[in-house]
mmCIF file of C-alpha atoms (C1' of nucleotides) in Angstrom:
data_model
loop_
_atom_site.group_PDB
_atom_site.id
_atom_site.type_symbol
_atom_site.label_atom_id
_atom_site.label_comp_id
_atom_site.label_asym_id
_atom_site.label_seq_id
_atom_site.Cartn_x
_atom_site.Cartn_y
_atom_site.Cartn_z
ATOM 1 C CA MET A 997 30.591 45.476 26.550
ATOM 2 C CA LYS A 998 27.188 46.458 25.462
ATOM 3 C CA LYS A 999 26.169 47.414 28.925
ATOM 4 C CA ALA A 1000 27.729 50.792 28.456
ATOM 5 C CA ALA A 1001 25.514 51.410 25.503
ATOM 6 C CA SER A 1002 22.327 50.614 27.326
ATOM 7 C CA GLN A 1003 23.239 52.528 30.406
ATOM 8 C CA SER A 1004 24.070 55.518 28.360
ATOM 9 C CA ILE A 1005 20.386 55.828 27.611
ATOM 10 C CA SER A 1006 18.726 55.896 30.968
ATOM 11 C CA VAL A 1007 18.096 53.854 34.016
ATOM 12 C CA GLU A 1008 14.385 54.187 33.608
ATOM 13 C CA LEU A 1009 12.436 52.907 30.671
ATOM 14 C CA THR A 1010 9.627 54.494 28.741
ATOM 15 C CA VAL A 1011 6.575 52.499 27.867
ATOM 16 C CA GLY A 1012 7.741 52.240 24.304
ATOM 17 C CA GLU A 1013 11.090 50.838 25.342
ATOM 18 C CA VAL A 1014 9.490 48.297 27.589
ATOM 19 C CA ALA A 1015 7.152 47.325 24.797
ATOM 20 C CA ARG A 1016 9.991 46.918 22.337
ATOM 21 C CA ARG A 1017 12.163 44.966 24.698
ATOM 22 C CA SER A 1018 9.521 42.759 26.172
ATOM 23 C CA GLY A 1019 7.651 42.196 22.974
ATOM 24 C CA VAL A 1020 4.260 43.088 24.402
ATOM 25 C CA ALA A 1021 2.128 45.892 23.036
ATOM 26 C CA ILE A 1022 1.934 49.223 24.790
ATOM 27 C CA SER A 1023 -1.766 48.740 25.262
ATOM 28 C CA THR A 1024 -0.995 45.466 26.975
ATOM 29 C CA LEU A 1025 1.382 47.215 29.346
ATOM 30 C CA HIS A 1026 -1.331 49.718 30.191
ATOM 31 C CA TYR A 1027 -3.649 46.817 30.729
ATOM 32 C CA TYR A 1028 -1.234 44.911 32.948
ATOM 33 C CA GLU A 1029 -0.734 47.997 35.008
ATOM 34 C CA SER A 1030 -4.447 48.532 35.378
ATOM 35 C CA GLU A 1031 -4.689 44.944 36.535
ATOM 36 C CA GLY A 1032 -1.941 45.413 39.051
ATOM 37 C CA LEU A 1033 0.528 43.086 37.395
ATOM 38 C CA ILE A 1034 3.198 45.700 36.877
ATOM 39 C CA SER A 1035 3.742 49.207 38.109
ATOM 40 C CA SER A 1036 5.340 52.437 37.027
ATOM 41 C CA TRP A 1037 5.753 55.997 38.104
ATOM 42 C CA ARG A 1038 5.223 59.160 36.092
ATOM 43 C CA ASN A 1039 7.637 61.792 34.927
ATOM 44 C CA SER A 1040 6.888 65.468 35.054
ATOM 45 C CA GLY A 1041 4.856 65.211 31.893
ATOM 46 C CA ASN A 1042 2.649 62.386 33.164
ATOM 47 C CA GLN A 1043 4.372 59.758 31.095
ATOM 48 C CA ARG A 1044 5.056 56.339 32.501
ATOM 49 C CA ARG A 1045 8.528 55.378 33.560
ATOM 50 C CA TYR A 1046 9.542 51.856 34.406
ATOM 51 C CA ALA A 1047 12.360 50.296 36.359
ATOM 52 C CA ARG A 1048 14.308 47.784 34.301
ATOM 53 C CA GLU A 1049 13.061 45.082 36.679
ATOM 54 C CA VAL A 1050 9.723 45.346 35.007
ATOM 55 C CA LEU A 1051 11.193 43.333 32.165
ATOM 56 C CA ARG A 1052 11.813 40.428 34.460
ATOM 57 C CA ARG A 1053 8.348 40.708 35.848
ATOM 58 C CA ILE A 1054 6.862 40.685 32.389
ATOM 59 C CA ALA A 1055 9.005 37.715 31.479
ATOM 60 C CA ILE A 1056 7.639 35.853 34.444
ATOM 61 C CA ILE A 1057 4.105 36.794 33.558
ATOM 62 C CA LYS A 1058 4.653 35.512 30.050
ATOM 63 C CA VAL A 1059 6.180 32.270 31.202
ATOM 64 C CA ALA A 1060 3.265 31.623 33.484
ATOM 65 C CA GLN A 1061 0.776 32.577 30.845
ATOM 66 C CA ARG A 1062 2.433 30.375 28.353
ATOM 67 C CA SER A 1063 1.701 27.500 30.615
ATOM 68 C CA GLY A 1064 -1.936 28.418 30.716
ATOM 69 C CA ILE A 1065 -2.106 30.101 34.067
ATOM 70 C CA PRO A 1066 -4.724 32.860 34.024
ATOM 71 C CA LEU A 1067 -3.629 36.416 34.688
ATOM 72 C CA ALA A 1068 -5.649 36.546 37.851
ATOM 73 C CA SER A 1069 -3.633 33.717 39.361
ATOM 74 C CA ILE A 1070 -0.418 35.269 38.221
ATOM 75 C CA ARG A 1071 -1.377 38.512 39.817
ATOM 76 C CA LYS A 1072 -2.171 36.736 43.049
ATOM 77 C CA ALA A 1073 1.154 34.978 43.019
ATOM 78 C CA LEU A 1074 3.031 38.189 42.380
ATOM 79 C CA GLU A 1075 0.942 39.995 44.915
ATOM 80 C CA ALA A 1076 2.201 37.638 47.561
ATOM 81 C CA LEU A 1077 5.556 39.281 47.146
ATOM 82 C CA PRO A 1078 6.274 42.132 49.537
ATOM 83 C CA ASP A 1079 4.943 45.319 48.071
ATOM 84 C CA ARG A 1080 5.901 46.102 44.516
ATOM 85 C CA ARG A 1081 9.219 44.399 44.885
ATOM 86 C CA THR A 1082 10.548 42.601 41.872
ATOM 87 C CA PRO A 1083 10.807 38.876 42.430
ATOM 88 C CA THR A 1084 14.136 37.720 43.768
ATOM 89 C CA THR A 1085 15.674 34.394 42.969
ATOM 90 C CA ASP A 1086 13.989 32.950 46.002
ATOM 91 C CA ASP A 1087 10.602 34.250 44.991
ATOM 92 C CA TRP A 1088 11.184 32.905 41.579
ATOM 93 C CA ARG A 1089 12.055 29.525 43.010
ATOM 94 C CA ARG A 1090 8.786 29.412 44.886
ATOM 95 C CA LEU A 1091 6.697 30.690 42.026
ATOM 96 C CA SER A 1092 8.199 28.377 39.484
ATOM 97 C CA ALA A 1093 7.771 25.423 41.804
ATOM 98 C CA GLU A 1094 4.097 26.245 42.177
ATOM 99 C CA TRP A 1095 3.588 26.773 38.517
ATOM 100 C CA LYS A 1096 5.476 23.638 37.748
ATOM 101 C CA ALA A 1097 2.973 21.730 39.804
ATOM 102 C CA GLU A 1098 0.135 23.251 37.825
ATOM 103 C CA LEU A 1099 1.930 22.471 34.640
ATOM 104 C CA ASN A 1100 2.410 18.891 35.687
ATOM 105 C CA GLN A 1101 -1.270 18.528 36.376
ATOM 106 C CA ARG A 1102 -2.128 19.898 33.009
ATOM 107 C CA ILE A 1103 0.325 17.618 31.306
ATOM 108 C CA MET A 1104 -1.012 14.617 33.131
ATOM 109 C CA HIS A 1105 -4.547 15.376 32.135
ATOM 110 C CA LEU A 1106 -3.692 15.823 28.530
ATOM 111 C CA THR A 1107 -1.522 12.745 28.493
ATOM 112 C CA GLN A 1108 -4.219 10.595 29.970
ATOM 113 C CA LEU A 1109 -6.706 11.927 27.524
ATOM 114 C CA ARG A 1110 -4.370 11.257 24.648
ATOM 115 C CA ASP A 1111 -3.710 7.747 25.795
ATOM 116 C CA GLN A 1112 -7.378 7.062 26.057
ATOM 117 C CA LEU A 1113 -7.896 8.500 22.671
ATOM 118 C CA ASP A 1114 -5.109 6.236 21.538
ATOM 119 C CA SER A 1115 -6.651 3.134 22.926
ATOM 120 C CA CYS A 1116 -9.876 4.012 21.204
ATOM 121 C CA ILE A 1117 -8.606 4.569 17.744
ATOM 122 C CA GLY A 1118 -9.721 1.799 15.564
ATOM 123 C CA CYS A 1119 -11.387 -0.202 18.228
ATOM 124 C CA GLY A 1120 -14.869 0.983 17.558
ATOM 125 C CA CYS A 1121 -15.400 1.053 21.255
ATOM 126 C CA LEU A 1122 -17.008 4.423 21.078
ATOM 127 C CA SER A 1123 -20.288 2.681 20.544
ATOM 128 C CA LEU A 1124 -19.743 0.210 23.326
ATOM 129 C CA GLY A 1125 -20.725 0.746 26.897
ATOM 130 C CA SER A 1126 -17.273 -0.251 28.042
ATOM 131 C CA CYS A 1127 -15.404 2.447 26.199
ATOM 132 C CA PRO A 1128 -12.996 4.218 28.505
ATOM 133 C CA LEU A 1129 -13.993 7.445 26.877
ATOM 134 C CA ARG A 1130 -17.460 6.749 28.111
ATOM 135 C CA ASN A 1131 -16.635 8.679 31.167
ATOM 136 C CA PRO A 1132 -12.962 9.465 31.276
ATOM 137 C CA TRP A 1133 -12.983 12.403 33.605
ATOM 138 C CA ASP A 1134 -14.911 10.465 36.139
ATOM 139 C CA GLU A 1135 -12.485 7.620 35.884
ATOM 140 C CA LEU A 1136 -9.501 9.862 36.060
ATOM 141 C CA SER A 1137 -10.447 11.832 39.065
ATOM 142 C CA LYS A 1138 -12.987 10.448 41.420
ATOM 143 C CA LEU A 1139 -12.976 13.799 43.094
ATOM 144 C CA GLY A 1140 -15.961 15.734 44.260
ATOM 145 C CA PRO A 1141 -19.090 16.456 42.295
ATOM 146 C CA GLY A 1142 -17.678 18.236 39.251
ATOM 147 C CA PRO A 1143 -19.481 17.942 35.966
ATOM 148 C CA ARG A 1144 -22.083 15.320 35.481
ATOM 149 C CA LEU A 1145 -21.655 11.977 33.835
ATOM 150 C CA LEU A 1146 -21.349 12.054 30.140
ATOM 151 C CA LEU A 1147 -22.582 8.915 28.501
ATOM 152 C CA LEU A 1148 -21.598 8.350 24.974
ATOM 153 C CA GLU A 1149 -24.465 6.222 23.881
ATOM 154 C CA GLY A 1150 -26.192 2.991 24.645
ATOM 155 C CA GLU A 1151 -28.036 2.291 27.833
ATOM 156 C CA ASP A 1152 -29.346 5.208 29.733
ATOM 157 C CA GLN A 1153 -28.349 6.593 33.009
ATOM 158 C CA ASP A 1154 -30.625 5.790 35.846
ATOM 159 C CA LEU A 1155 -31.237 9.474 36.241
ATOM 160 C CA SER A 1156 -33.768 9.235 33.525
ATOM 161 C CA GLN A 1157 -35.789 6.356 34.896
ATOM 162 C CA PRO A 1158 -39.501 7.008 35.006
ATOM 163 C CA MET B 527 -31.374 -5.993 29.641
ATOM 164 C CA LYS B 528 -31.788 -2.370 30.401
ATOM 165 C CA LYS B 529 -32.304 -1.499 26.797
ATOM 166 C CA ALA B 530 -35.951 -2.343 27.163
ATOM 167 C CA ALA B 531 -36.281 0.268 29.832
ATOM 168 C CA SER B 532 -34.759 3.006 27.782
ATOM 169 C CA GLN B 533 -36.704 2.162 24.695
ATOM 170 C CA SER B 534 -39.892 2.196 26.647
ATOM 171 C CA ILE B 535 -39.440 5.940 27.011
ATOM 172 C CA SER B 536 -38.918 7.160 23.534
ATOM 173 C CA VAL B 537 -36.533 6.973 20.680
ATOM 174 C CA GLU B 538 -36.211 10.709 20.569
ATOM 175 C CA LEU B 539 -34.877 12.829 23.343
ATOM 176 C CA THR B 540 -36.081 16.158 24.629
ATOM 177 C CA VAL B 541 -33.636 18.929 25.294
ATOM 178 C CA GLY B 542 -33.972 18.344 29.004
ATOM 179 C CA GLU B 543 -33.132 14.670 28.646
ATOM 180 C CA VAL B 544 -30.121 15.423 26.528
ATOM 181 C CA ALA B 545 -28.992 17.983 29.053
ATOM 182 C CA ARG B 546 -29.379 15.562 31.929
ATOM 183 C CA ARG B 547 -27.668 12.715 30.170
ATOM 184 C CA SER B 548 -24.850 14.675 28.629
ATOM 185 C CA GLY B 549 -24.265 16.911 31.565
ATOM 186 C CA VAL B 550 -24.349 20.106 29.561
ATOM 187 C CA ALA B 551 -26.802 22.897 30.245
ATOM 188 C CA ILE B 552 -29.840 23.390 28.061
ATOM 189 C CA SER B 553 -28.597 26.812 27.115
ATOM 190 C CA THR B 554 -25.401 25.209 25.957
ATOM 191 C CA LEU B 555 -27.325 22.804 23.766
ATOM 192 C CA HIS B 556 -29.155 25.733 22.217
ATOM 193 C CA TYR B 557 -25.826 27.395 21.709
ATOM 194 C CA TYR B 558 -24.220 24.348 20.154
ATOM 195 C CA GLU B 559 -27.121 24.054 17.816
ATOM 196 C CA SER B 560 -26.895 27.693 16.833
ATOM 197 C CA GLU B 561 -23.228 27.100 16.119
ATOM 198 C CA GLY B 562 -23.985 24.110 13.986
ATOM 199 C CA LEU B 563 -22.368 21.583 16.273
ATOM 200 C CA ILE B 564 -25.463 19.546 16.839
ATOM 201 C CA SER B 565 -28.896 19.408 15.262
ATOM 202 C CA SER B 566 -32.446 18.584 16.138
ATOM 203 C CA TRP B 567 -35.910 18.645 14.686
ATOM 204 C CA ARG B 568 -39.079 20.013 16.200
ATOM 205 C CA ASN B 569 -42.212 18.312 17.380
ATOM 206 C CA SER B 570 -45.686 19.621 16.679
ATOM 207 C CA GLY B 571 -45.328 22.094 19.519
ATOM 208 C CA ASN B 572 -42.031 23.529 18.277
ATOM 209 C CA GLN B 573 -39.978 21.774 20.887
ATOM 210 C CA ARG B 574 -36.610 20.306 20.055
ATOM 211 C CA ARG B 575 -36.259 16.589 19.626
ATOM 212 C CA TYR B 576 -32.922 14.863 19.398
ATOM 213 C CA ALA B 577 -31.770 11.533 18.079
ATOM 214 C CA ARG B 578 -29.889 9.536 20.695
ATOM 215 C CA GLU B 579 -26.812 9.891 18.526
ATOM 216 C CA VAL B 580 -26.581 13.459 19.659
ATOM 217 C CA LEU B 581 -25.161 12.141 22.910
ATOM 218 C CA ARG B 582 -22.242 10.648 21.084
ATOM 219 C CA ARG B 583 -21.716 13.852 19.208
ATOM 220 C CA ILE B 584 -21.725 15.832 22.394
ATOM 221 C CA ALA B 585 -19.328 13.381 23.965
ATOM 222 C CA ILE B 586 -16.966 13.897 21.067
ATOM 223 C CA ILE B 587 -17.297 17.644 21.347
ATOM 224 C CA LYS B 588 -16.506 17.443 25.029
ATOM 225 C CA VAL B 589 -13.518 15.206 24.511
ATOM 226 C CA ALA B 590 -12.101 17.553 21.945
ATOM 227 C CA GLN B 591 -12.809 20.564 24.068
ATOM 228 C CA ARG B 592 -11.248 18.963 27.060
ATOM 229 C CA SER B 593 -8.064 18.783 25.111
ATOM 230 C CA GLY B 594 -8.249 22.451 24.367
ATOM 231 C CA ILE B 595 -9.515 22.384 20.834
ATOM 232 C CA PRO B 596 -11.701 25.422 20.134
ATOM 233 C CA LEU B 597 -15.306 24.892 19.195
ATOM 234 C CA ALA B 598 -14.735 26.352 15.768
ATOM 235 C CA SER B 599 -12.212 23.646 14.940
ATOM 236 C CA ILE B 600 -14.468 20.989 16.313
ATOM 237 C CA ARG B 601 -17.289 22.247 14.207
ATOM 238 C CA LYS B 602 -15.104 22.190 11.144
ATOM 239 C CA ALA B 603 -14.018 18.671 11.859
ATOM 240 C CA LEU B 604 -17.562 17.513 12.351
ATOM 241 C CA GLU B 605 -18.695 19.459 9.345
ATOM 242 C CA ALA B 606 -16.384 17.417 7.191
ATOM 243 C CA LEU B 607 -18.705 14.520 7.844
ATOM 244 C CA PRO B 608 -21.415 14.004 5.240
ATOM 245 C CA ASP B 609 -24.400 16.077 6.164
ATOM 246 C CA ARG B 610 -25.706 15.788 9.658
ATOM 247 C CA ARG B 611 -24.598 12.209 9.940
ATOM 248 C CA THR B 612 -23.386 11.075 13.307
ATOM 249 C CA PRO B 613 -19.746 10.089 13.248
ATOM 250 C CA THR B 614 -19.100 6.461 12.492
ATOM 251 C CA THR B 615 -16.234 4.497 13.885
ATOM 252 C CA ASP B 616 -14.205 5.443 10.879
ATOM 253 C CA ASP B 617 -14.912 9.107 11.277
ATOM 254 C CA TRP B 618 -14.060 8.811 14.885
ATOM 255 C CA ARG B 619 -10.794 7.157 14.037
ATOM 256 C CA ARG B 620 -9.852 10.026 11.779
ATOM 257 C CA LEU B 621 -10.969 12.708 14.164
ATOM 258 C CA SER B 622 -9.282 11.228 17.147
ATOM 259 C CA ALA B 623 -6.072 10.775 15.226
ATOM 260 C CA GLU B 624 -6.115 14.435 14.260
ATOM 261 C CA TRP B 625 -6.922 15.584 17.719
ATOM 262 C CA LYS B 626 -4.327 13.295 19.142
ATOM 263 C CA ALA B 627 -1.723 15.087 17.087
ATOM 264 C CA GLU B 628 -2.865 18.407 18.467
ATOM 265 C CA LEU B 629 -2.825 16.991 21.930
ATOM 266 C CA ASN B 630 0.677 15.730 21.481
ATOM 267 C CA GLN B 631 1.857 19.128 20.392
ATOM 268 C CA ARG B 632 0.308 20.716 23.403
ATOM 269 C CA ILE B 633 1.821 18.149 25.708
ATOM 270 C CA MET B 634 5.216 18.644 24.176
ATOM 271 C CA HIS B 635 5.076 22.372 24.634
ATOM 272 C CA LEU B 636 4.039 22.169 28.221
ATOM 273 C CA THR B 637 6.587 19.496 28.973
ATOM 274 C CA GLN B 638 9.405 21.513 27.520
ATOM 275 C CA LEU B 639 8.310 24.541 29.435
ATOM 276 C CA ARG B 640 8.124 22.552 32.619
ATOM 277 C CA ASP B 641 11.556 21.095 32.131
ATOM 278 C CA GLN B 642 12.992 24.512 31.566
ATOM 279 C CA LEU B 643 11.260 25.759 34.620
ATOM 280 C CA ASP B 644 12.758 22.779 36.373
ATOM 281 C CA SER B 645 16.253 23.548 35.319
ATOM 282 C CA CYS B 646 15.817 27.069 36.539
ATOM 283 C CA ILE B 647 14.593 26.393 40.004
ATOM 284 C CA GLY B 648 17.241 27.270 42.462
ATOM 285 C CA CYS B 649 19.840 28.169 39.937
ATOM 286 C CA GLY B 650 19.291 31.862 40.085
ATOM 287 C CA CYS B 651 19.794 31.908 36.376
ATOM 288 C CA LEU B 652 16.817 34.117 35.904
ATOM 289 C CA SER B 653 19.081 37.050 36.305
ATOM 290 C CA LEU B 654 21.742 35.708 34.026
ATOM 291 C CA GLY B 655 21.879 36.232 30.344
ATOM 292 C CA SER B 656 22.325 32.533 29.768
ATOM 293 C CA CYS B 657 19.088 31.436 31.333
ATOM 294 C CA PRO B 658 17.196 29.068 29.052
ATOM 295 C CA LEU B 659 14.048 30.885 30.000
ATOM 296 C CA ARG B 660 15.565 33.940 28.517
ATOM 297 C CA ASN B 661 13.947 33.066 25.313
ATOM 298 C CA PRO B 662 12.492 29.589 25.496
ATOM 299 C CA TRP B 663 9.940 29.816 22.752
ATOM 300 C CA ASP B 664 12.519 30.988 20.361
ATOM 301 C CA GLU B 665 14.799 28.149 21.315
ATOM 302 C CA LEU B 666 12.057 25.621 21.130
ATOM 303 C CA SER B 667 10.682 26.461 17.762
ATOM 304 C CA LYS B 668 12.818 28.349 15.368
ATOM 305 C CA LEU B 669 9.756 28.787 13.241
ATOM 306 C CA GLY B 670 8.646 31.927 11.518
ATOM 307 C CA PRO B 671 8.404 35.392 12.993
ATOM 308 C CA GLY B 672 5.986 34.841 15.840
ATOM 309 C CA PRO B 673 6.170 37.031 18.901
ATOM 310 C CA ARG B 674 9.221 39.116 19.564
ATOM 311 C CA LEU B 675 12.122 38.272 21.740
ATOM 312 C CA LEU B 676 11.469 38.487 25.383
ATOM 313 C CA LEU B 677 14.530 39.348 27.368
ATOM 314 C CA LEU B 678 14.447 38.764 31.035
ATOM 315 C CA GLU B 679 16.894 41.341 32.131
ATOM 316 C CA GLY B 680 20.484 42.392 31.698
ATOM 317 C CA GLU B 681 21.890 43.605 28.460
ATOM 318 C CA ASP B 682 19.546 45.110 25.996
ATOM 319 C CA GLN B 683 18.418 43.946 22.692
ATOM 320 C CA ASP B 684 20.018 45.569 19.739
ATOM 321 C CA LEU B 685 16.656 46.835 18.714
ATOM 322 C CA SER B 686 17.067 49.604 21.175
ATOM 323 C CA GLN B 687 20.448 50.838 20.068
ATOM 324 C CA PRO B 688 20.635 54.602 19.600
ATOM 325 C "C1'" DC C 1245 10.161 77.247 17.265
ATOM 326 C "C1'" DT C 1246 7.749 73.897 15.100
ATOM 327 C "C1'" DA C 1247 6.312 69.566 13.407
ATOM 328 C "C1'" DA C 1248 6.470 64.724 13.960
ATOM 329 C "C1'" DG C 1249 6.269 61.123 16.786
ATOM 330 C "C1'" DA C 1250 5.587 59.231 21.427
ATOM 331 C "C1'" DC C 1251 2.335 59.332 25.227
ATOM 332 C "C1'" DC C 1252 -1.956 60.029 27.837
ATOM 333 C "C1'" DT C 1253 -7.034 58.814 29.144
ATOM 334 C "C1'" DC C 1254 -11.247 56.752 28.736
ATOM 335 C "C1'" DA C 1255 -14.734 54.408 26.349
ATOM 336 C "C1'" DA C 1256 -15.879 50.960 23.466
ATOM 337 C "C1'" DG C 1257 -14.934 46.885 20.622
ATOM 338 C "C1'" DT C 1258 -13.403 41.842 20.005
ATOM 339 C "C1'" DA C 1259 -13.482 36.844 20.440
ATOM 340 C "C1'" DA C 1260 -14.862 32.609 22.668
ATOM 341 C "C1'" DA C 1261 -18.104 30.118 25.014
ATOM 342 C "C1'" DC C 1262 -21.654 30.422 27.346
ATOM 343 C "C1'" DT C 1263 -25.392 32.194 30.839
ATOM 344 C "C1'" DT C 1264 -29.287 35.064 32.210
ATOM 345 C "C1'" DG C 1265 -33.583 37.305 31.630
ATOM 346 C "C1'" DA C 1266 -37.914 38.702 29.802
ATOM 347 C "C1'" DG C 1267 -41.960 37.462 27.922
ATOM 348 C "C1'" DG C 1268 -44.653 33.832 26.082
ATOM 349 C "C1'" DT C 1269 -46.166 28.696 24.695
ATOM 350 C "C1'" DC C 1270 -46.932 23.700 25.600
ATOM 351 C "C1'" DA C 1271 -47.919 19.528 28.089
ATOM 352 C "C1'" DA C 1272 -49.246 16.663 31.904
ATOM 353 C "C1'" DG C 1273 -51.043 15.559 36.381
ATOM 354 C "C1'" DA C 1274 -54.695 16.648 40.307
ATOM 355 C "C1'" DT D 1134 -59.789 22.786 33.978
ATOM 356 C "C1'" DC D 1135 -56.053 24.642 35.876
ATOM 357 C "C1'" DT D 1136 -51.553 25.056 37.227
ATOM 358 C "C1'" DT D 1137 -46.993 23.815 37.274
ATOM 359 C "C1'" DG D 1138 -42.892 22.642 34.972
ATOM 360 C "C1'" DA D 1139 -40.585 22.146 30.684
ATOM 361 C "C1'" DC D 1140 -39.817 24.672 26.411
ATOM 362 C "C1'" DC D 1141 -39.371 28.498 23.113
ATOM 363 C "C1'" DT D 1142 -37.028 32.973 21.197
ATOM 364 C "C1'" DC D 1143 -34.181 36.740 21.173
ATOM 365 C "C1'" DA D 1144 -31.459 40.124 23.227
ATOM 366 C "C1'" DA D 1145 -28.219 41.224 26.358
ATOM 367 C "C1'" DG D 1146 -24.796 40.115 29.920
ATOM 368 C "C1'" DT D 1147 -20.280 37.669 31.553
ATOM 369 C "C1'" DT D 1148 -15.333 36.588 31.641
ATOM 370 C "C1'" DT D 1149 -10.597 36.882 29.942
ATOM 371 C "C1'" DA D 1150 -7.230 39.251 27.796
ATOM 372 C "C1'" DC D 1151 -6.559 42.481 25.157
ATOM 373 C "C1'" DT D 1152 -7.024 45.996 20.999
ATOM 374 C "C1'" DT D 1153 -8.840 50.161 18.757
ATOM 375 C "C1'" DG D 1154 -10.199 54.851 18.455
ATOM 376 C "C1'" DA D 1155 -10.951 59.579 19.525
ATOM 377 C "C1'" DG D 1156 -9.254 63.571 21.184
ATOM 378 C "C1'" DG D 1157 -5.574 65.776 23.456
ATOM 379 C "C1'" DT D 1158 -0.566 66.513 25.591
ATOM 380 C "C1'" DC D 1159 4.745 65.918 25.639
ATOM 381 C "C1'" DT D 1160 9.146 65.591 23.860
ATOM 382 C "C1'" DT D 1161 12.659 66.076 20.664
ATOM 383 C "C1'" DA D 1162 15.164 66.640 16.330
ATOM 384 C "C1'" DG D 1163 15.924 70.003 12.824
#
DNA sequence: CTAAGACCTCAAGTAAACTTGAGGTCAAGA
DNA sequence: TCTTGACCTCAAGTTTACTTGAGGTCTTAG
């Protein structure tokens, strides 16, 4: 198998190898390390050396990022793992479940927006007070204060009464 | 009707009124104007005055932004409209159709990612070479060059052969 | 041994989308 | 009239996620 070939190199990876294999730039690896997302040790000549597990970690980071999760959140999630341990299957299960929830939220939002957009195409309702786009986010989530009302046109908000 | 009340104020809006009614900060309005997203004229004392239509324009900007479309694209789309004209129903139809397409793409991506995440939860496949997350984006869209392969772990890419 | 290529650090730059601040003008009510 | 409060401009700061560059060290193949 090919495993022999890879193991014949070394058990630790240089930054260049990690970059090549993970597809992220070396500068990005430096950056991730400075942000505490990955870690490495140094060889006698002060060069970084990585455990192969770093590839999995980077993969996870990328997956999360791809779904729009900011690095800070990713770091927090990974931080929750004991020490600098590489995520196990169990960790992964938890993380992916959490991220899946975030993903679902995102998808729902976009879907609702699209559907509203859909129902507006060609109806000319944009100029009508009853347009669902009039205040979609308020409709969608009657949560807390959030951003203010956003009227499209027409009658004014009472805010502006004299 | 309430229209009387609103017209008793003025047909033109001050920056503060626009901010209050649209829910965006004054500084943001300045910014949007500097970026060519909205426009205004000045009164005798050099203060901005806006047509009420600006509210619709801002609403459109917000809708687009909410779906993740960058300001630059929004500006381009709005620029395509004759001069500083406020979008008509027809324009709106076109714009929303375009944005809807973008939205759909986004939704599709996230959905696929979520489903893959789903299929991975609890299967421990993350450590296996056959994991669909191994290289999801490559699976999903066999388009052009894009970013490099991103292996999760295990055997190496041939790139790194000696 | 030596030269090329891989690494290192640290500072600064980039892009997007705004916000903040300083310093000054304008308008409206008591 | 005077004093707030609303505006104005322009420059600089903020955040996120990196990239670029300068100047210097390590490693490795020939």
